[in-house]
Coordinates of C-alpha atoms in Angstrom, one line a residue:
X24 CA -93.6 0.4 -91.3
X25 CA -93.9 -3.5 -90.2
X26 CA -93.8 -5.0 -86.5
X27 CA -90.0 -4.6 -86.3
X28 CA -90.4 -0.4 -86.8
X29 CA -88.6 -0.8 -90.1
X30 CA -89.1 1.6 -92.9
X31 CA -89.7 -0.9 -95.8
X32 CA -90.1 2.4 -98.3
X33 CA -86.0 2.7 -98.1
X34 CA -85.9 -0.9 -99.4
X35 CA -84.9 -0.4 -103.2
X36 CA -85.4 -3.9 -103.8
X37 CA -85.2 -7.3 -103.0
X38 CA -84.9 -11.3 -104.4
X39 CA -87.0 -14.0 -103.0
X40 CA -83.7 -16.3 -103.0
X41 CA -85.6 -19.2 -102.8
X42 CA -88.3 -18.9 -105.1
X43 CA -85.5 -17.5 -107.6
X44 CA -83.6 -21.3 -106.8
X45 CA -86.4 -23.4 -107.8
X46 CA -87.2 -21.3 -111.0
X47 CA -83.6 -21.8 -112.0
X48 CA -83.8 -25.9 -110.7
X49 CA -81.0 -25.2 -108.1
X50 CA -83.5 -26.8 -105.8
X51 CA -85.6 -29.6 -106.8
X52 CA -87.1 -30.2 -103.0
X53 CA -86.1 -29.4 -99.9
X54 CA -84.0 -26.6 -98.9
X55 CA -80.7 -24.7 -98.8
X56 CA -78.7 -22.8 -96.5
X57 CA -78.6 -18.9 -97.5
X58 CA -75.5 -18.8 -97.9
X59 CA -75.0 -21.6 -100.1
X60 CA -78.3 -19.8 -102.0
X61 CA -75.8 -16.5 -102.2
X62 CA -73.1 -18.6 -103.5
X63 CA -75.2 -20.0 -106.3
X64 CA -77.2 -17.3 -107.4
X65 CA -75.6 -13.9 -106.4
X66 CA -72.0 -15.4 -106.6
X67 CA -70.9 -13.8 -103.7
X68 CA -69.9 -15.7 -99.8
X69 CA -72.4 -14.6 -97.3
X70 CA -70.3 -13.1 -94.0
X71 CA -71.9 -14.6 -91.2
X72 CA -69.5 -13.8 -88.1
X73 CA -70.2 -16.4 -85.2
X74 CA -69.8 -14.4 -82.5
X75 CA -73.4 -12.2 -83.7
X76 CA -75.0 -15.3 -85.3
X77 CA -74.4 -16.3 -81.3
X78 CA -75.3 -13.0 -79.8
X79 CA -77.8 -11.9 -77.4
X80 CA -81.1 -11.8 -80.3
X81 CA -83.5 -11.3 -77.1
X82 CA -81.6 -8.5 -76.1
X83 CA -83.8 -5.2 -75.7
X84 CA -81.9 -3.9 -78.0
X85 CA -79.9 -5.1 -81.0
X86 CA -76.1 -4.1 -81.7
X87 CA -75.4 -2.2 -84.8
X88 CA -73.3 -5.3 -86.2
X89 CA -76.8 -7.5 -85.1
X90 CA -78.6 -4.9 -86.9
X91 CA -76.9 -5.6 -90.2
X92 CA -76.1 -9.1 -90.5
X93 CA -80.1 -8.8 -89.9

């Protein structure tokens, strides 16, 4: 478990998006968006819903949309 109470062990795996983006020279310097990262390397569009990219994050507890867009 980390800080955030999250069971990394149910984490099957994972890509370091950036790292993966300079390897394959989609970035030279500087940065991307994620999205635009997803759209390049995963082809897929990343859903990011404004109204929870917006929400309450200092909230004592997260929604269950919060949760996954997370």
């Amino acid at each position: 478990m980390d800080d955030f109470g999250l069971d990394l062990s149910l984490i099957k795996s994972s890509i370091e998006l950036a790292k993966l983006a300079k390897k394959n020279g989609i970035i030279q310097k500087g940065h991307l968006k994620l999205s635009d990262l997803c759209v390049s390397l995963l082809g897929f569009c990343l859903p990011k819903p404004k109204d929870i990219r917006i929400g309450r994050w200092d909230a004592a507890e997260l929604s269950e949309e919060q949760i996954k867009y997370a």
